[in-house]
Coordinates of C-alpha atoms in Angstrom, one line a residue:
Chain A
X141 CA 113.3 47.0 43.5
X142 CA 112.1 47.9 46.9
X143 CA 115.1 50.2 47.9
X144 CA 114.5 52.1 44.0
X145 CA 110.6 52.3 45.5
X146 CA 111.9 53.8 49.0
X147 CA 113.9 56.4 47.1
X148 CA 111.4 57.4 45.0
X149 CA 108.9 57.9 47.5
X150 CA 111.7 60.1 49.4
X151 CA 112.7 62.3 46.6
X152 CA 108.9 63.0 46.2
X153 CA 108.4 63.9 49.5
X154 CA 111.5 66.2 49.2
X155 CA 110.5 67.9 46.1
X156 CA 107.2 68.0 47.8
X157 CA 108.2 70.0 51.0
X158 CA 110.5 72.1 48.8
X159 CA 107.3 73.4 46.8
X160 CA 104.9 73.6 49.5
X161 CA 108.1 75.9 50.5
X162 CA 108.2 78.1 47.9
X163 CA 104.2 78.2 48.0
X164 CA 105.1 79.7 51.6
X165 CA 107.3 81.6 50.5
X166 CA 105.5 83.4 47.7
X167 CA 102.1 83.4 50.0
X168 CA 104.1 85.9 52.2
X169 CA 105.7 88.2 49.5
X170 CA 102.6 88.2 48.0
X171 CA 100.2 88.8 50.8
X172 CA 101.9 92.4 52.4
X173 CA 101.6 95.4 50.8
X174 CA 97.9 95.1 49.6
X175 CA 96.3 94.5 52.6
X176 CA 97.6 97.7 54.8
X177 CA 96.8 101.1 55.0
X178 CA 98.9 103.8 56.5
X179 CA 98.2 106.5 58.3
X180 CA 100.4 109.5 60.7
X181 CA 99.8 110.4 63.9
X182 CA 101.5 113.6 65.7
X183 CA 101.9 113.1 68.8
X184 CA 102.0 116.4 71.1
X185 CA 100.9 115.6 74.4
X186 CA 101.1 112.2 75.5
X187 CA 104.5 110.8 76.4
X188 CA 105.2 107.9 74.0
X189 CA 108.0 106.0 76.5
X190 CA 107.5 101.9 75.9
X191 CA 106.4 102.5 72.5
X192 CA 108.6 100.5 69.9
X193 CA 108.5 99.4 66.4
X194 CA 105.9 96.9 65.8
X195 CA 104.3 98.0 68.6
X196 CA 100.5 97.3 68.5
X197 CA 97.9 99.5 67.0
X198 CA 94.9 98.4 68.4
X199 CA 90.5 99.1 67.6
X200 CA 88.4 98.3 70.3
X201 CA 91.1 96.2 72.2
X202 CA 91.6 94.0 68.9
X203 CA 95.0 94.3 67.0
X204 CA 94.6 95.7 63.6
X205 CA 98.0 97.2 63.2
X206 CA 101.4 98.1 64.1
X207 CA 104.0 101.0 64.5
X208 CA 105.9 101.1 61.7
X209 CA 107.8 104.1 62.1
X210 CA 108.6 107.3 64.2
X211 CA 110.6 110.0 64.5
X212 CA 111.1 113.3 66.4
X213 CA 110.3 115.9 64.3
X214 CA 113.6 118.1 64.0
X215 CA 113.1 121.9 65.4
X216 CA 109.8 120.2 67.5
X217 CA 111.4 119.2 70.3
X218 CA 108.1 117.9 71.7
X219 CA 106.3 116.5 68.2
X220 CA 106.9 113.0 67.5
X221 CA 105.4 111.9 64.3
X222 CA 104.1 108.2 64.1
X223 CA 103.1 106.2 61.0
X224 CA 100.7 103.4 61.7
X225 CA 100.0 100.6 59.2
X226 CA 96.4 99.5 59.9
X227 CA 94.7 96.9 58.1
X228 CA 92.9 97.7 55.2
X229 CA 89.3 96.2 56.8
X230 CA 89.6 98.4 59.6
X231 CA 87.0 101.0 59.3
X232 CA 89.2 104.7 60.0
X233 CA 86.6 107.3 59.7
X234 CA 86.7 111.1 60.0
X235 CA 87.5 111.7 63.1
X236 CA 89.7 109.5 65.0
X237 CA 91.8 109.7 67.7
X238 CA 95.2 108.0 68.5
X239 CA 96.0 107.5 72.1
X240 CA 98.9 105.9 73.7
X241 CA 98.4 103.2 76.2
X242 CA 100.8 101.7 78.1
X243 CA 100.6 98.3 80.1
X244 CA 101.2 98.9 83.8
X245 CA 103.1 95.7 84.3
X246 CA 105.2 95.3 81.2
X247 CA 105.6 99.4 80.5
X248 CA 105.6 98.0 76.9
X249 CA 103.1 100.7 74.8
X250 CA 100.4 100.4 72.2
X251 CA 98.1 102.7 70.3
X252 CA 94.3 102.7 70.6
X253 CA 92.2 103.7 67.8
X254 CA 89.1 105.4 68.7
X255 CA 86.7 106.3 66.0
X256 CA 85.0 109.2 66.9
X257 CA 80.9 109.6 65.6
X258 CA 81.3 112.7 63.2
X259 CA 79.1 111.0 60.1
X260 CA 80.7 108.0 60.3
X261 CA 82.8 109.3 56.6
X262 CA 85.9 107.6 55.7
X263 CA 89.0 109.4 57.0
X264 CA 89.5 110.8 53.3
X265 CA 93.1 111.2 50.9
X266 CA 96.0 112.7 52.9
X267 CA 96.4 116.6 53.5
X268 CA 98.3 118.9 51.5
X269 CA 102.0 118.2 52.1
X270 CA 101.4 114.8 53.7
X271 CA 102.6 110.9 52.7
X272 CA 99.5 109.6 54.5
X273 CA 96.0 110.5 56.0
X274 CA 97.0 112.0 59.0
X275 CA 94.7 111.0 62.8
X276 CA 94.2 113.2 65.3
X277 CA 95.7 112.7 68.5
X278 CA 93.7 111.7 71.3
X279 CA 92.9 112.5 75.1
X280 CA 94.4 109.3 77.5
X281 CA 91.6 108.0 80.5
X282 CA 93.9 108.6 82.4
X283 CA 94.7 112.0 81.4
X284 CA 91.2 113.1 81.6
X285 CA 90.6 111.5 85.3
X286 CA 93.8 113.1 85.9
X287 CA 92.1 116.9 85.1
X288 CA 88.7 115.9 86.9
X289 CA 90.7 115.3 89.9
X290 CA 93.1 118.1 89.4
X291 CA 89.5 120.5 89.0
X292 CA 88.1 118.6 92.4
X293 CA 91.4 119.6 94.1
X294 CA 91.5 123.2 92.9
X295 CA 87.5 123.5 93.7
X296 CA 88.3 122.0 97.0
X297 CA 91.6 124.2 98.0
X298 CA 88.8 127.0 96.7
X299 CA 86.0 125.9 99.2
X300 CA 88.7 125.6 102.4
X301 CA 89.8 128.6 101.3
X302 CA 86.3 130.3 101.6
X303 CA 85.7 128.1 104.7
X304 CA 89.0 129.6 106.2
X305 CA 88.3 133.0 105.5
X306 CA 85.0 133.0 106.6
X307 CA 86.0 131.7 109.9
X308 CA 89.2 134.3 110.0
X309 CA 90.7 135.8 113.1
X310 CA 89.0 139.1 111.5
X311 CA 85.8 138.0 110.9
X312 CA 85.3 135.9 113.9
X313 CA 86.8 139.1 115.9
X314 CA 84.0 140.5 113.8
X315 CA 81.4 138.5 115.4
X316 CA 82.4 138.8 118.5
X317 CA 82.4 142.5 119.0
X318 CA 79.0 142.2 117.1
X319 CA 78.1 139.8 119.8
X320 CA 79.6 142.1 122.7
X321 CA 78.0 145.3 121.0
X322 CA 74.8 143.3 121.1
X323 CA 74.6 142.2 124.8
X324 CA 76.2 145.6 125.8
X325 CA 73.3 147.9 124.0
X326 CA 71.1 145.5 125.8
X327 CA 72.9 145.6 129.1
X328 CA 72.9 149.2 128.7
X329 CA 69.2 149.5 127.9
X330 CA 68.3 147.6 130.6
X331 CA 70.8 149.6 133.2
X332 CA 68.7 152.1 131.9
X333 CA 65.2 151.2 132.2
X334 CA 66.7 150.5 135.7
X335 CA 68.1 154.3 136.4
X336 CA 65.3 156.1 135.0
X337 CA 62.0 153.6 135.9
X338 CA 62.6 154.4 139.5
X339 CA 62.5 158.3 138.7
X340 CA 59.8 158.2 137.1
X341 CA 57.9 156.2 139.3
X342 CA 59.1 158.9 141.9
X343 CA 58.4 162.0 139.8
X344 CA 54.9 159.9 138.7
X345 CA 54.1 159.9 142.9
X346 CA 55.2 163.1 143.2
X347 CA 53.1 164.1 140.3
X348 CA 50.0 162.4 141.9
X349 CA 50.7 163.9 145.1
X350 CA 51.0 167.3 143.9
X351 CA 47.7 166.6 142.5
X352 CA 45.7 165.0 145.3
X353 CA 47.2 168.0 147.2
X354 CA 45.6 170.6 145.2
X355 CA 42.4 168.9 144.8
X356 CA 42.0 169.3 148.4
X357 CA 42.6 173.0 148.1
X358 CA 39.0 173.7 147.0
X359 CA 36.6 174.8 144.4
X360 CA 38.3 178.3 145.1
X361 CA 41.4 177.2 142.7
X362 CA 39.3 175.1 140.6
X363 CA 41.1 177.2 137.6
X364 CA 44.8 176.5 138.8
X365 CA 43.4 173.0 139.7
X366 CA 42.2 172.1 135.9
X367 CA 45.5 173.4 135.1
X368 CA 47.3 171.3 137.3
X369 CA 45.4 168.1 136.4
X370 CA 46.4 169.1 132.6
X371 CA 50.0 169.0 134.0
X372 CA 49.7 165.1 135.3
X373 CA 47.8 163.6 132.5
X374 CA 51.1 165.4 130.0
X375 CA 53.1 164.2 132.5
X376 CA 51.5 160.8 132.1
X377 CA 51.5 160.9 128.8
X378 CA 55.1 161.5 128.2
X379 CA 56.4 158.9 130.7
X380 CA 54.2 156.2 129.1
X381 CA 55.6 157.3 125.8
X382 CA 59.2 156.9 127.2
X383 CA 58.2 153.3 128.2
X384 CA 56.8 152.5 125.2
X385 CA 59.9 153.1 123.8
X386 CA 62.2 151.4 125.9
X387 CA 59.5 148.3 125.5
X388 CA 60.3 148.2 121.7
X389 CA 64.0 148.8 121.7
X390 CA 63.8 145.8 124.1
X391 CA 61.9 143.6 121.5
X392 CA 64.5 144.6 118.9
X393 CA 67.3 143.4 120.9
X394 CA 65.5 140.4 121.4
X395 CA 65.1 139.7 118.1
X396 CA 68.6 140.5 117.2
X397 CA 70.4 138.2 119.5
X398 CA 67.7 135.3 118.3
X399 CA 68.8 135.9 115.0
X400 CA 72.4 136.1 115.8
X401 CA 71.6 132.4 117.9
X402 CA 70.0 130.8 114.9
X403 CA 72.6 131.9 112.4
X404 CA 75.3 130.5 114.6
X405 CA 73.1 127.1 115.1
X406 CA 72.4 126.3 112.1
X407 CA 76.5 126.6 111.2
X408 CA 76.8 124.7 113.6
X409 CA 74.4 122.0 111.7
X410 CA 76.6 122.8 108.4
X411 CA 80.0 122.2 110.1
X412 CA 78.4 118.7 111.5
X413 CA 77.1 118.1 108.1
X414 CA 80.5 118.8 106.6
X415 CA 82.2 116.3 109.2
X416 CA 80.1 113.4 108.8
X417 CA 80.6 113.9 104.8
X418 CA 84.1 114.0 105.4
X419 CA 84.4 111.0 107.6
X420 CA 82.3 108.9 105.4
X421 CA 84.5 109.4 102.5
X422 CA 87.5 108.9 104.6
X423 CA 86.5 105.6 105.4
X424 CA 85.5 105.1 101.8
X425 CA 89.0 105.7 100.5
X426 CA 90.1 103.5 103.2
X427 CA 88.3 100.6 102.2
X428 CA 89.3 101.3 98.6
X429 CA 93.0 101.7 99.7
X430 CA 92.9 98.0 101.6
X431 CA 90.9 96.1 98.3
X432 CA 94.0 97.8 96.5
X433 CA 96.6 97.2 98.2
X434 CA 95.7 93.6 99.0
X435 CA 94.6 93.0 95.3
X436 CA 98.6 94.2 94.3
X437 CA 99.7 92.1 97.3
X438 CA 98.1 89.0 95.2
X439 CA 99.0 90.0 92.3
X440 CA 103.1 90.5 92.9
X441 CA 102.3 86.7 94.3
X442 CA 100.7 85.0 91.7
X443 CA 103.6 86.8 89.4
X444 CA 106.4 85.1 91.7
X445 CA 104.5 81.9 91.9
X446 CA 104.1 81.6 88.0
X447 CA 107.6 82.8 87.5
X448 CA 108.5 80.2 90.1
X449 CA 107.0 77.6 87.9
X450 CA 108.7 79.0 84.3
X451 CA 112.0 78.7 85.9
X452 CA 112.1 75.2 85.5
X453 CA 111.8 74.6 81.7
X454 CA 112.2 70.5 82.0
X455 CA 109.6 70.4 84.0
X456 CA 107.5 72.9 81.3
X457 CA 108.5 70.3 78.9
X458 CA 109.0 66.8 79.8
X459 CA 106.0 67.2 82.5
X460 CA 106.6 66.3 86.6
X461 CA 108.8 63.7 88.4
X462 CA 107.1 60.7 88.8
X463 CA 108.7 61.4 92.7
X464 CA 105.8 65.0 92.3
X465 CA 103.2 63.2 91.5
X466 CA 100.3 63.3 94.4
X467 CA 98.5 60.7 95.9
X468 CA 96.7 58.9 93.4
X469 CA 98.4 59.8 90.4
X470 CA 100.3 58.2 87.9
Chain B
X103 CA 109.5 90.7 56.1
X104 CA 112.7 89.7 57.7
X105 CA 111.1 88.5 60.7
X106 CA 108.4 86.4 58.4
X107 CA 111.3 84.4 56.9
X108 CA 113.1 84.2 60.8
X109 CA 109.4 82.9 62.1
X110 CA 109.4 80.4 59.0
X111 CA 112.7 78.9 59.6
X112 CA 111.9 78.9 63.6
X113 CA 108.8 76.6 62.7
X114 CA 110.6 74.8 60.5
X115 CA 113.2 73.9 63.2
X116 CA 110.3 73.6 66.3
X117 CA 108.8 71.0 63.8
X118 CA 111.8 68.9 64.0
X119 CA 112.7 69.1 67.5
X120 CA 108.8 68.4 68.3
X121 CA 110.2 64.7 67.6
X122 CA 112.5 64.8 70.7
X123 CA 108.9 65.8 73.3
X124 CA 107.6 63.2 75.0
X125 CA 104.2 62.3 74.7
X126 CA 100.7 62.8 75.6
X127 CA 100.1 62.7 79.5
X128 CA 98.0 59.7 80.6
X129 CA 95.8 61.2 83.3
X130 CA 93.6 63.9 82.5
X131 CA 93.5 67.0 84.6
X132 CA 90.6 67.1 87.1
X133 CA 89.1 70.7 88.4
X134 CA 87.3 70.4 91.4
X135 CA 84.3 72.9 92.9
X136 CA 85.1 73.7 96.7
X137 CA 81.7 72.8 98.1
X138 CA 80.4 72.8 101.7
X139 CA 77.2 71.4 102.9
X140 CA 74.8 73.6 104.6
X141 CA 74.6 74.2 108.0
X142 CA 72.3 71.1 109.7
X143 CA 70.9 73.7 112.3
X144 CA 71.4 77.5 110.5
X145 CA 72.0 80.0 113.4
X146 CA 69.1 81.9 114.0
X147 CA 69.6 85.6 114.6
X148 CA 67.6 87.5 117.5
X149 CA 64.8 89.2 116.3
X150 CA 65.8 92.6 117.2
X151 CA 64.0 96.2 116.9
X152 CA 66.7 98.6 116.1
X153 CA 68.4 98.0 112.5
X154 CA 70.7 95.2 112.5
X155 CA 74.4 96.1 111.8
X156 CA 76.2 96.0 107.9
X157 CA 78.9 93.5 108.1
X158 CA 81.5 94.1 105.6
X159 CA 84.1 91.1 104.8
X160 CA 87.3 91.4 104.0
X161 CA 89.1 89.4 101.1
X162 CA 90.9 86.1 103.1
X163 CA 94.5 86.4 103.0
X164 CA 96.9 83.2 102.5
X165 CA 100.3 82.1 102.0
X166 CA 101.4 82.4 98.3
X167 CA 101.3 78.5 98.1
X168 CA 97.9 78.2 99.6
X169 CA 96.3 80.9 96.9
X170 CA 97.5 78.5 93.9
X171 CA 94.3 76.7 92.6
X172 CA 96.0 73.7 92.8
X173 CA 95.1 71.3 95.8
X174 CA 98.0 70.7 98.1
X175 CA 99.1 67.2 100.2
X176 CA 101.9 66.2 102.5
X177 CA 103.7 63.1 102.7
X178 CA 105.9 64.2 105.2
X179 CA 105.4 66.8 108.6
X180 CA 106.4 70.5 107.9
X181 CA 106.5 69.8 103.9
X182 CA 103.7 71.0 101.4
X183 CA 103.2 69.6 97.4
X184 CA 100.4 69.9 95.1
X185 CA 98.9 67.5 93.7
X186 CA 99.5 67.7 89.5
X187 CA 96.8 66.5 87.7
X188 CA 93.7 68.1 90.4
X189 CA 93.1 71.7 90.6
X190 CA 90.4 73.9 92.3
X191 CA 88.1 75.9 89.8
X192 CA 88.6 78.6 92.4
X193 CA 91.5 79.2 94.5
X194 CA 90.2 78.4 97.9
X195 CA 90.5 81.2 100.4
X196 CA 88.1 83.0 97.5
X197 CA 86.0 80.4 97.3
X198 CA 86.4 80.4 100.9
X199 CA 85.3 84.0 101.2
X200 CA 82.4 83.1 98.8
X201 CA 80.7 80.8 100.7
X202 CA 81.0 82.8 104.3
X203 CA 79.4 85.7 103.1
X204 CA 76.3 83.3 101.6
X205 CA 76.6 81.6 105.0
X206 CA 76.4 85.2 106.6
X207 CA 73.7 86.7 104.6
X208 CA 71.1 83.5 105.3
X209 CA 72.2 83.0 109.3
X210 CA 70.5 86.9 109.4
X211 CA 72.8 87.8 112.0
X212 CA 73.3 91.2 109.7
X213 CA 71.4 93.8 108.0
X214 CA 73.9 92.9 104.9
X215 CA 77.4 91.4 104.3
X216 CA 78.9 92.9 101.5
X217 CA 82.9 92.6 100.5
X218 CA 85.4 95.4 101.6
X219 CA 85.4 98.1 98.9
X220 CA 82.0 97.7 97.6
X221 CA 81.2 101.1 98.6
X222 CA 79.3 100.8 101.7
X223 CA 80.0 101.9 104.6
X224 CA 79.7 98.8 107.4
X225 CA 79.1 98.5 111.4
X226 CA 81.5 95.6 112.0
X227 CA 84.3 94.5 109.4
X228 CA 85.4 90.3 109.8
X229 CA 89.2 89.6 108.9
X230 CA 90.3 85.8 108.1
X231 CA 93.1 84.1 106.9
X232 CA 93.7 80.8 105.6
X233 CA 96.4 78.5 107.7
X234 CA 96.4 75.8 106.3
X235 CA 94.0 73.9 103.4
X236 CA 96.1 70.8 102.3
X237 CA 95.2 66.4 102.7
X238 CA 97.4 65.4 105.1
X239 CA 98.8 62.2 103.3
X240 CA 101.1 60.6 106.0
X241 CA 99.2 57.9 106.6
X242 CA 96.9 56.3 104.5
X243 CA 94.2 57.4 103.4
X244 CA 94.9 60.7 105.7
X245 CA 93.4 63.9 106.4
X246 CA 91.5 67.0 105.1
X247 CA 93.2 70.0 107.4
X248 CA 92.1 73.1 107.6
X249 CA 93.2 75.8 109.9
X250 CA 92.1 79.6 109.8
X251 CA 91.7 82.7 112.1
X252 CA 89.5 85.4 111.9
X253 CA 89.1 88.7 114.4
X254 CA 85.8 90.8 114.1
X255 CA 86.6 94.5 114.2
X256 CA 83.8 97.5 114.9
X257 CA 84.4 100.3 112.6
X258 CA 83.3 103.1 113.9
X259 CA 85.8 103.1 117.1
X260 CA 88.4 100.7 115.2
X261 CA 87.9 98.5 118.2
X262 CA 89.1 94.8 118.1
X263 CA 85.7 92.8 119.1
X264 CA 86.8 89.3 119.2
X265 CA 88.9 87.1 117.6
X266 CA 89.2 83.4 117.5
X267 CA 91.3 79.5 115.5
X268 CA 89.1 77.4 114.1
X269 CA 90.4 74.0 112.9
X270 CA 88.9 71.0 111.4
X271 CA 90.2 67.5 110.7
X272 CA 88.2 65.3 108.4
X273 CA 89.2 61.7 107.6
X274 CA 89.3 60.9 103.9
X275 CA 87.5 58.0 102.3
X276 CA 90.7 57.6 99.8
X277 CA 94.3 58.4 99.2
X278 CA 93.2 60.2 96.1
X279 CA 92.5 63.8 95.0
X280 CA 88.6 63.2 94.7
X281 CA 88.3 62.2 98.5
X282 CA 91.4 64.7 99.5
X283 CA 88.8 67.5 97.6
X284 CA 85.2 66.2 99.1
X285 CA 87.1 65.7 102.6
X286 CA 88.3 69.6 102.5
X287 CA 84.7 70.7 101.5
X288 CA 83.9 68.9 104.5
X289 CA 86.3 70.5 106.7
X290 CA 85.2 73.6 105.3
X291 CA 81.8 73.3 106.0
X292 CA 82.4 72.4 109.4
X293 CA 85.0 75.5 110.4
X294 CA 82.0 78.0 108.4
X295 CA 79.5 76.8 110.6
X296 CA 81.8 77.2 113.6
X297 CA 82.5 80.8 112.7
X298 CA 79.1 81.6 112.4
X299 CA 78.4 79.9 116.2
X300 CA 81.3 82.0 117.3
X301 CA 79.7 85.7 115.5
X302 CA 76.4 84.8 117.4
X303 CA 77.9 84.4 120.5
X304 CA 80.2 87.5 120.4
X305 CA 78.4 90.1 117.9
X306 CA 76.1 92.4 119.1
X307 CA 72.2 91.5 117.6
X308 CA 72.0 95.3 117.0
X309 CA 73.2 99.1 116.4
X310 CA 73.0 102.3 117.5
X311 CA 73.3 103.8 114.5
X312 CA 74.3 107.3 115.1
X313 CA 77.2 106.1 117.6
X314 CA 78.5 103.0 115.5
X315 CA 78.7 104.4 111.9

């Protein structure tokens, strides 16, 4: 009686497990084609190496799909065509960009979903000539900080280009016969003022002599004597006009070479400002190259260590030797 | 599809071999917080009238085995294990790196402490590295051991300043992780405050700013 009971009880349990089988079974036949929505992506510009079948399709870093297919358009040597099946809940609006992303460790690929404000509409029925709607593809991070810095660069290479060429051999050659003009017009100016001031000092002596002389000729040649006094104040005249003159070409020259001096300081000031910019953000980098290069250092570490640890699968399983165990423990 | 019907026989024969594990474990996994006391007497930084100069800290370097969170004994001389049911809720030369720079920033002996690569550009950078952090078990109840070094480097000229061992050996109340944890927070505590002694004694109280940064 009790061995007919046992059997019973096992044949239930059998029959049992073999429908809640079938249930399984039927759940997952069921439970596939309903759910998904497909959709094709063409795939121009981004390189798609690591991407696989099955791959992930992800929305704001969650899964909601997978690669199902691709294939290398024939006659497009650089068009791959993609079809993603995305989960019919996943909101796919007008819009949206597909770009690849790949995980720096593994190299394996996935695609991110990015849904693109446009109205916020549904993505719509396929195109004309298409199996599926068909997403637009999409602009990486890393592509686009890839352009910024490829447009610093170029704006950079521009600027040392200017800064070269404005310090030149010519145009500093430029500046220094400028320079050189400058201080010889002055030198010159001033041999000048030194030739001919004496003269006419002498011929102004002269002048007053001649005078003083004929006043003491007497009333008798008062006539010529007007005539003569006429003579020194023109004279006068003329040689004050000459220094007058000279006095302003002076103050021009003056100016000039101050202007020249404060042109040259305050590049001076530009060229400091442009070192201290640049040794800031030398250092800068520097600091960000050591974070980096000791953050990988840790990294490629904790990688060996926890590879280390998976290599002994008893130990994953069956827990430590009683011979590991530390001070304390049991 | 294929690979639904693979994953359901795979469950199917994980289910039966889940008879052959052994098991539940019968000690429960402990995480520890790597806490040092504060300093009885802080150092008290000289009042000084030019700016005081940005310390930036570098991230503590340490042997691969020393960076695992889990805390580490020795039976035996020149032989390391970890302990495998008590872990640290931080690996400690980070936590170790944590608590200098809050030691740092209340002695006042800078203007700031920030870490390497936080953008700022610092008068005096401080290097360490973890030696050793382990309970020396040999004899019972043993140890707390911590050795580190550290070297204080100005910036501006790249110019080694000082550098300098510290050591600290703390008895434990018990052979166990608990006491093994609380005697390395000790140890800790002690080499921190001796670091800070050390950066009075040999750092400059202020900066010329122009010629230092």
């Amino acid at each position: 009686m009790e061995s007919d009971a046992r059997y019973a009880w096992v044949g239930f349990a059998v029959v049992t497990l073999m429908v809640v089988l079938a249930a399984g079974f039927y759940w997952l036949n069921g439970s596939t084609e309903q759910d998904v929505n497909r959709y094709t992506v063409y795939f121009k510009n981004q390189s798609l190496e690591g991407l696989q079948l099955n791959s992930d399709v992800r929305m704001q870093g969650i899964k909601v799909g997978k690669v199902e297919d691709y294939i290398i358009l024939p006659g497009q040597a650089k068009t791959v065509r993609v079809t993603l099946e995305v989960d019919a809940r996943t909101p796919i609006w007008e819009g949206v960009e597909a770009v690849v992303t790949r995980n720096l460790v593994t190299g394996l690929a996935a695609i991110d979903l990015d849904n693109v404000w446009k109205g916020g509409s549904d993505i719509g029925p396929p195109p004309e000539g298409e199996l599926y709607p068909v997403i637009d593809e999409g602009v990486p991070q890393m592509t686009r900080i890839s352009n910024t810095l490829e447009t610093l660069g170029k704006a950079s290479i521009e600027a040392v280009e200017r800064m070269n060429h404005l310090l030149s051999d010519q145009n500093q050659q430029a500046i220094n016969s400028v320079l050189v003009n400058v201080a010889g017009l002055s030198g010159e100016l001033r041999g000048e003022l030194r030739q001919i001031g004496p003269e006419l000092k002498a011929t102004l002596g002269a002048t007053r002599q001649a005078a003083l002389r004929l006043d003491t000729v007497g009333a008798e040649l008062t006539p010529v004597l007007r005539d003569s006094a006429r003579l020194v104040r023109d004279g006068g005249k003329w040689v004050e006009h000459a220094g007058q003159r000279f006095d302003r070409m002076a103050n021009e020259t003056e100016a000039t070479l101050n202007t020249a001096r404060v042109t040259l300081s305050r590049m001076d000031g530009s060229l400091r400002d442009i070192q201290t910019q640049l040794k800031l953000s030398v250092d800068l980098g520097m600091q960000d190259i050591q974070t980096t290069a000791q953050s990988m250092r840790a990294s490629s570490d904790t990688l060996l260590t926890t590879s280390q640890e998976y290599a002994d699968p008893v130990r994953l399983l069956y827990g430590p030797h009683k011979a590991e165990l530390g001070p304390g423990e049991e | 599809m294929c690979c639904r019907y693979l994953l359901v026989w795979l469950s199917a024969l994980l289910g039966l071999s889940a008879c052959s594990l052994p098991g539940a474990r019968t000690q429960a996994i402990q995480y520890f917080v790597l806490e040092a006391q504060t300093p009885v007497s802080p150092v008290a930084a000289a009042k000084a009238e030019s700016p005081r100069p940005v310390l930036l800290l570098r991230d503590a370097e340490a042997s691969v085995f020393t960076q695992n969170p889990r805390l580490i004994f020795s039976r035996t001389p020149a032989t390391r294990a970890y302990y495998q049911y008590a872990l640290w809720t931080e690996s400690p030369p980070k936590r170790l790196h944590t608590l200098l720079r809050q030691r740092l920033l209340a002695s006042g002996l800078y203007g700031g402490v920030v870490p390497l690569g936080a953008g700022v550009q610092g008068d005096y950078q401080l290097n360490f590295r973890v030696l050793e952090f382990f309970h020396n078990a040999a004899q019972t109840p043993g140890l707390a051991q911590v050795r580190l070094d550290a070297e204080l480097v100005e910036r501006g000229s790249a110019r080694l300043v000082a550098q300098q061992s510290f050591a600290a050996d703390v008895p434990l109340a018990s052979q166990d992780a608990a006491a093994a944890a609380a005697g390395l927070g000790q140890a800790s505590s002690q080499i921190l405050d001796a670091m800070l002694v050390w950066l009075a004694r040999v750092q400059p109280n202020s900066v010329d700013m122009p010629q230092a940064r």
